[in-house]
mmCIF file of C-alpha atoms in Angstrom:
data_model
loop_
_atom_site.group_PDB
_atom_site.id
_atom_site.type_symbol
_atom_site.label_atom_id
_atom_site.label_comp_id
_atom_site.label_asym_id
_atom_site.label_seq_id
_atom_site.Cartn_x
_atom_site.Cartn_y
_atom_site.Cartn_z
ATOM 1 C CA UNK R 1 -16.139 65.824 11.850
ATOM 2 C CA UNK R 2 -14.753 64.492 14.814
ATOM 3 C CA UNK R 3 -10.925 64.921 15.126
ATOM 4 C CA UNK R 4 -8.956 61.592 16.954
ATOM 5 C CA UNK R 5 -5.244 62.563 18.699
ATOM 6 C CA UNK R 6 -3.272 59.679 19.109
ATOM 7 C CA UNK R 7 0.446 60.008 21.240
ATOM 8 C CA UNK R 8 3.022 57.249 21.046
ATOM 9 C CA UNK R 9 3.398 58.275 24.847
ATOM 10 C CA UNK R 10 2.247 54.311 25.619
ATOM 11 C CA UNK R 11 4.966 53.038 23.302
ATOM 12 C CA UNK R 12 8.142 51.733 24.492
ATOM 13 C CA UNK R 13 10.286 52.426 21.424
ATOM 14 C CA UNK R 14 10.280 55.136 18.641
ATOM 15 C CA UNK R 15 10.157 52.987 15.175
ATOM 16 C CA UNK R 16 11.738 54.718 12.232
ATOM 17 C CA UNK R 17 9.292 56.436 9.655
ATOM 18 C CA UNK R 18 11.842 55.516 7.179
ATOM 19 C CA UNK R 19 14.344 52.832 8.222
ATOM 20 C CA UNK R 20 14.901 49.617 10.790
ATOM 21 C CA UNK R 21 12.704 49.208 13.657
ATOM 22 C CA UNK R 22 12.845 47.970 16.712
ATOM 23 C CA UNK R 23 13.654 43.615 16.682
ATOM 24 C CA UNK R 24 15.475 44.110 13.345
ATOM 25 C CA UNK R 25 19.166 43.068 12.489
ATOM 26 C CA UNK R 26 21.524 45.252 11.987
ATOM 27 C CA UNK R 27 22.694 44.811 8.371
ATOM 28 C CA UNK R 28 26.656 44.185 8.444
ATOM 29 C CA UNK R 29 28.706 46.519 5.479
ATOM 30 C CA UNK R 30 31.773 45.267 4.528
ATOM 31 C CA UNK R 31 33.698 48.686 4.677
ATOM 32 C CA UNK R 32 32.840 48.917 8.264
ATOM 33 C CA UNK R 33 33.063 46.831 10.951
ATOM 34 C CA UNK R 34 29.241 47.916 12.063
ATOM 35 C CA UNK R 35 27.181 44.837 12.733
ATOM 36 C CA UNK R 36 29.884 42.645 13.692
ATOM 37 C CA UNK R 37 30.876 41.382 16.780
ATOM 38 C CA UNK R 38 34.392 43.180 16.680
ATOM 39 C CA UNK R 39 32.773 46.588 17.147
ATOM 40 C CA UNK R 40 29.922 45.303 19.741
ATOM 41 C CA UNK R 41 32.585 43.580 22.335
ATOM 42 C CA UNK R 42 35.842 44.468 22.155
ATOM 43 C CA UNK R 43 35.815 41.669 25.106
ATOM 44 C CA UNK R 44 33.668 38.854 26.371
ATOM 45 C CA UNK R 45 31.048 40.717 28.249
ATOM 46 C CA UNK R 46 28.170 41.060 26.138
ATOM 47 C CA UNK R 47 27.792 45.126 25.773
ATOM 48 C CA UNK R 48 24.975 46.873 23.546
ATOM 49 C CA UNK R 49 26.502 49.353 20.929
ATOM 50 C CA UNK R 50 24.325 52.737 20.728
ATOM 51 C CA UNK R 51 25.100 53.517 16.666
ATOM 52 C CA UNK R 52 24.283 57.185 15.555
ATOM 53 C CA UNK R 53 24.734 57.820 11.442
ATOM 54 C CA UNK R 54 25.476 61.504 11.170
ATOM 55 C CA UNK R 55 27.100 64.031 8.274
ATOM 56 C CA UNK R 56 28.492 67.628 8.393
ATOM 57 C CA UNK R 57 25.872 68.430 5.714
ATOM 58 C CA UNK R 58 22.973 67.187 7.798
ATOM 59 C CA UNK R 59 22.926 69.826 10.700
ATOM 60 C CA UNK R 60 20.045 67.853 13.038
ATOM 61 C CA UNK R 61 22.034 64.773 12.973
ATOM 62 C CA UNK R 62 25.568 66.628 13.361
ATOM 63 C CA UNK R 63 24.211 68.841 16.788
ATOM 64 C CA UNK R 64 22.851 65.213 18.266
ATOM 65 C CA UNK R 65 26.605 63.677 17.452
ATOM 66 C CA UNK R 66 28.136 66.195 19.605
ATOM 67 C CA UNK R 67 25.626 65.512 22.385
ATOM 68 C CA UNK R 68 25.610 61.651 22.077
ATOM 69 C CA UNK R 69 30.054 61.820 22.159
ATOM 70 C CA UNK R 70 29.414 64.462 24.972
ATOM 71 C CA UNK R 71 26.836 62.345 27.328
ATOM 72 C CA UNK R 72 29.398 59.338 26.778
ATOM 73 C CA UNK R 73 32.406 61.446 27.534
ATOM 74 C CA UNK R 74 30.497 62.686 30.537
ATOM 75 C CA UNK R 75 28.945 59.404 31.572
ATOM 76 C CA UNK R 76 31.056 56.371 30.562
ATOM 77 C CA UNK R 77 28.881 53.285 30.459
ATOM 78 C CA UNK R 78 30.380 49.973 31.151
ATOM 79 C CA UNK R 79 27.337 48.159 29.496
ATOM 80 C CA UNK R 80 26.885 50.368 26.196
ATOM 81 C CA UNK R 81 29.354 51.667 24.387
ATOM 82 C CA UNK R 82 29.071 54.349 21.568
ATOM 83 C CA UNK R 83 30.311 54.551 17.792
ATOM 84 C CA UNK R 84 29.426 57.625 15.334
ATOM 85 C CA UNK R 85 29.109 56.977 12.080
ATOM 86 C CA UNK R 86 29.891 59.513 9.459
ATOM 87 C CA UNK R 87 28.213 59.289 6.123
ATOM 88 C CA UNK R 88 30.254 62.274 4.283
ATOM 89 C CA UNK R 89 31.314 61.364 0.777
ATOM 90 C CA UNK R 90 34.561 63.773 1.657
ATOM 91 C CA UNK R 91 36.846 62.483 4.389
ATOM 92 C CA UNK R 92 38.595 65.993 4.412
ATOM 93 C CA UNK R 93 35.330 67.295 5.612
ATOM 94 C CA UNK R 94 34.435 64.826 8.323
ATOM 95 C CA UNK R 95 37.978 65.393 9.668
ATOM 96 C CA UNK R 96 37.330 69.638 9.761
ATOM 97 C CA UNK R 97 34.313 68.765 11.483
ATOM 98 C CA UNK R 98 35.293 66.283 14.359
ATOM 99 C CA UNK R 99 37.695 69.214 15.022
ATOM 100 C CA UNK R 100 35.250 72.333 15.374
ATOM 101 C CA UNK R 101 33.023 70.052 16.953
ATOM 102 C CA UNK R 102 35.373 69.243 19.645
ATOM 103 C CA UNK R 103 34.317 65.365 18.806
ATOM 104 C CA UNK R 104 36.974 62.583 19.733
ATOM 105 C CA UNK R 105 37.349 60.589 16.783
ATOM 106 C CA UNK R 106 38.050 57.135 18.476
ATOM 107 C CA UNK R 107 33.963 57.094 18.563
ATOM 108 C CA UNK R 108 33.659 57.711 15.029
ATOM 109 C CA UNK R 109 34.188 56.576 11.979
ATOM 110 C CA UNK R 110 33.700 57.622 8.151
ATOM 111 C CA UNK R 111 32.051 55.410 5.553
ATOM 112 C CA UNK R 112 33.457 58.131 2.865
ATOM 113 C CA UNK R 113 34.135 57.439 -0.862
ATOM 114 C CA UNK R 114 36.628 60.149 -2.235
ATOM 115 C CA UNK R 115 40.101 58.939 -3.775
ATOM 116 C CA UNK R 116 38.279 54.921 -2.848
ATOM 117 C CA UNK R 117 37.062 52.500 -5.459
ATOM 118 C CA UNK R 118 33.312 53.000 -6.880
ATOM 119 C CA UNK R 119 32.075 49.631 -4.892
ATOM 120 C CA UNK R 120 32.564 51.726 -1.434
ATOM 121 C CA UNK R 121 31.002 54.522 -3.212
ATOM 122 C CA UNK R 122 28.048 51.575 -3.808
ATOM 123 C CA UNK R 123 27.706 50.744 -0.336
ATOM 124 C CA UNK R 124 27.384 53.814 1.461
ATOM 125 C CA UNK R 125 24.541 54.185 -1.203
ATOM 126 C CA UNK R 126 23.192 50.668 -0.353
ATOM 127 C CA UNK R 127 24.100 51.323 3.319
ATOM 128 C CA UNK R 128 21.807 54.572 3.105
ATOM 129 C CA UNK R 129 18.930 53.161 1.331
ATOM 130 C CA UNK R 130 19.021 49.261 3.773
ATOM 131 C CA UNK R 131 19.343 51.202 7.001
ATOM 132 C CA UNK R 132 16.726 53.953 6.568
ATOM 133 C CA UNK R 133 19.084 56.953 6.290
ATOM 134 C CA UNK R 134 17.644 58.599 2.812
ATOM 135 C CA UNK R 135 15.014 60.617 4.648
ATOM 136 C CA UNK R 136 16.448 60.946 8.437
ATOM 137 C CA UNK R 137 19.235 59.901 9.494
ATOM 138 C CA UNK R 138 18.760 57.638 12.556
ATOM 139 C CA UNK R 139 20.709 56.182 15.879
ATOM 140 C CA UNK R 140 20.139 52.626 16.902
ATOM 141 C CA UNK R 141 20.958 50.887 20.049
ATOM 142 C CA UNK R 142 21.358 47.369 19.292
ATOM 143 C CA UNK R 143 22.452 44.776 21.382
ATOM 144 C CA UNK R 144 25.591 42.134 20.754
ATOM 145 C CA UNK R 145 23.688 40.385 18.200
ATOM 146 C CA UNK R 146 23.165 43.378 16.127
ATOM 147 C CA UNK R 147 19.284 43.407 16.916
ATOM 148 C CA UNK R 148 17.864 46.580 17.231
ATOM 149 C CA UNK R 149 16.627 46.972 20.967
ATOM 150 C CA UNK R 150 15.672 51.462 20.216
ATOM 151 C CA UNK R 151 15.498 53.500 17.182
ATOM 152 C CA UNK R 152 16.546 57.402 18.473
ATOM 153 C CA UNK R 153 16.462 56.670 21.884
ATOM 154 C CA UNK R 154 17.180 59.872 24.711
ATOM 155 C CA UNK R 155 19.648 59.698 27.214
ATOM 156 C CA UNK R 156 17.103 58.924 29.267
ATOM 157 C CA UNK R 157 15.928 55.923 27.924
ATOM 158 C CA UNK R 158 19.543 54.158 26.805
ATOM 159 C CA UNK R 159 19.755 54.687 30.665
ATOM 160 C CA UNK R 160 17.403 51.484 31.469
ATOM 161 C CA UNK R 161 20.104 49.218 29.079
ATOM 162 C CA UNK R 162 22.624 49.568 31.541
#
């Protein structure tokens, strides 16, 4: 047989195996101000928004958390800026975990469900199954539209955004 290697080297963004891709809308969640225009600008200058769903649980998406809050601590950008999103049912333990993690929590923010009613409960579900994040969790850069302009982008390649 004759075996055929393919690389994605020639492609200019990653697409999710199991989520959004690249030209897709954001979808907005009603617990969360993700999606609307209130976390992409905080002013009038149109800025992209780099979004990265992590949990505590998940240890891949937790390590790449602390990296992404790092770079931006190390590197403010005017043009992007960056939110973590926290997908831990227990807001106790997203708390504990900003703190060993040395992770400023103005970036972040929990879409928990403990001690809240069972439609927020609902929507982190719906949240998890609409933006990919059964599987893999994922980090999108979208622009102030909410259209997805990279799915798990490096450093290096949020870098040609600004």
């Amino acid at each position: 047989g004759i075996l055929i290697l393919a690389t994605s080297a020639s492609a200019p963004h990653k697409t999710a195996s199991s989520g959004l891709n690249v030209g897709d809308v954001l979808p907005k969640m009603k617990s969360l101000d993700v999606g609307k225009h209130t976390l992409l600008s905080e002013d009038k200058t149109p800025k992209m928004t780099l979004i990265h769903f992590w949990a505590a649980y998940d240890a891949e998406s937790r390590a790449e958390n602390i990296q992404w809050s790092q770079y931006f601590e190390a590197t403010p950008h005017e043009g992007i800026v960056y939110r973590g999103i926290a997908l831990d049912p227990d807001r106790d333990v997203y708390v504990r975990t900003l703190a060993l993690d040395q992770v400023a929590e103005q970036t972040q923010q929990c879409l928990d469900t403990e001690e809240r009613s069972r439609q927020l409960a609902d929507e982190r579900k719906e949240c998890m199954r609409t933006m990919g994040l059964s599987e893999h969790f994922h980090t999108y850069l979208i622009n102030e539209r909410g259209v997805i302009c990279a799915v798990d982008p490096s450093p290096q390649e949020i870098a040609k955004y600004l």
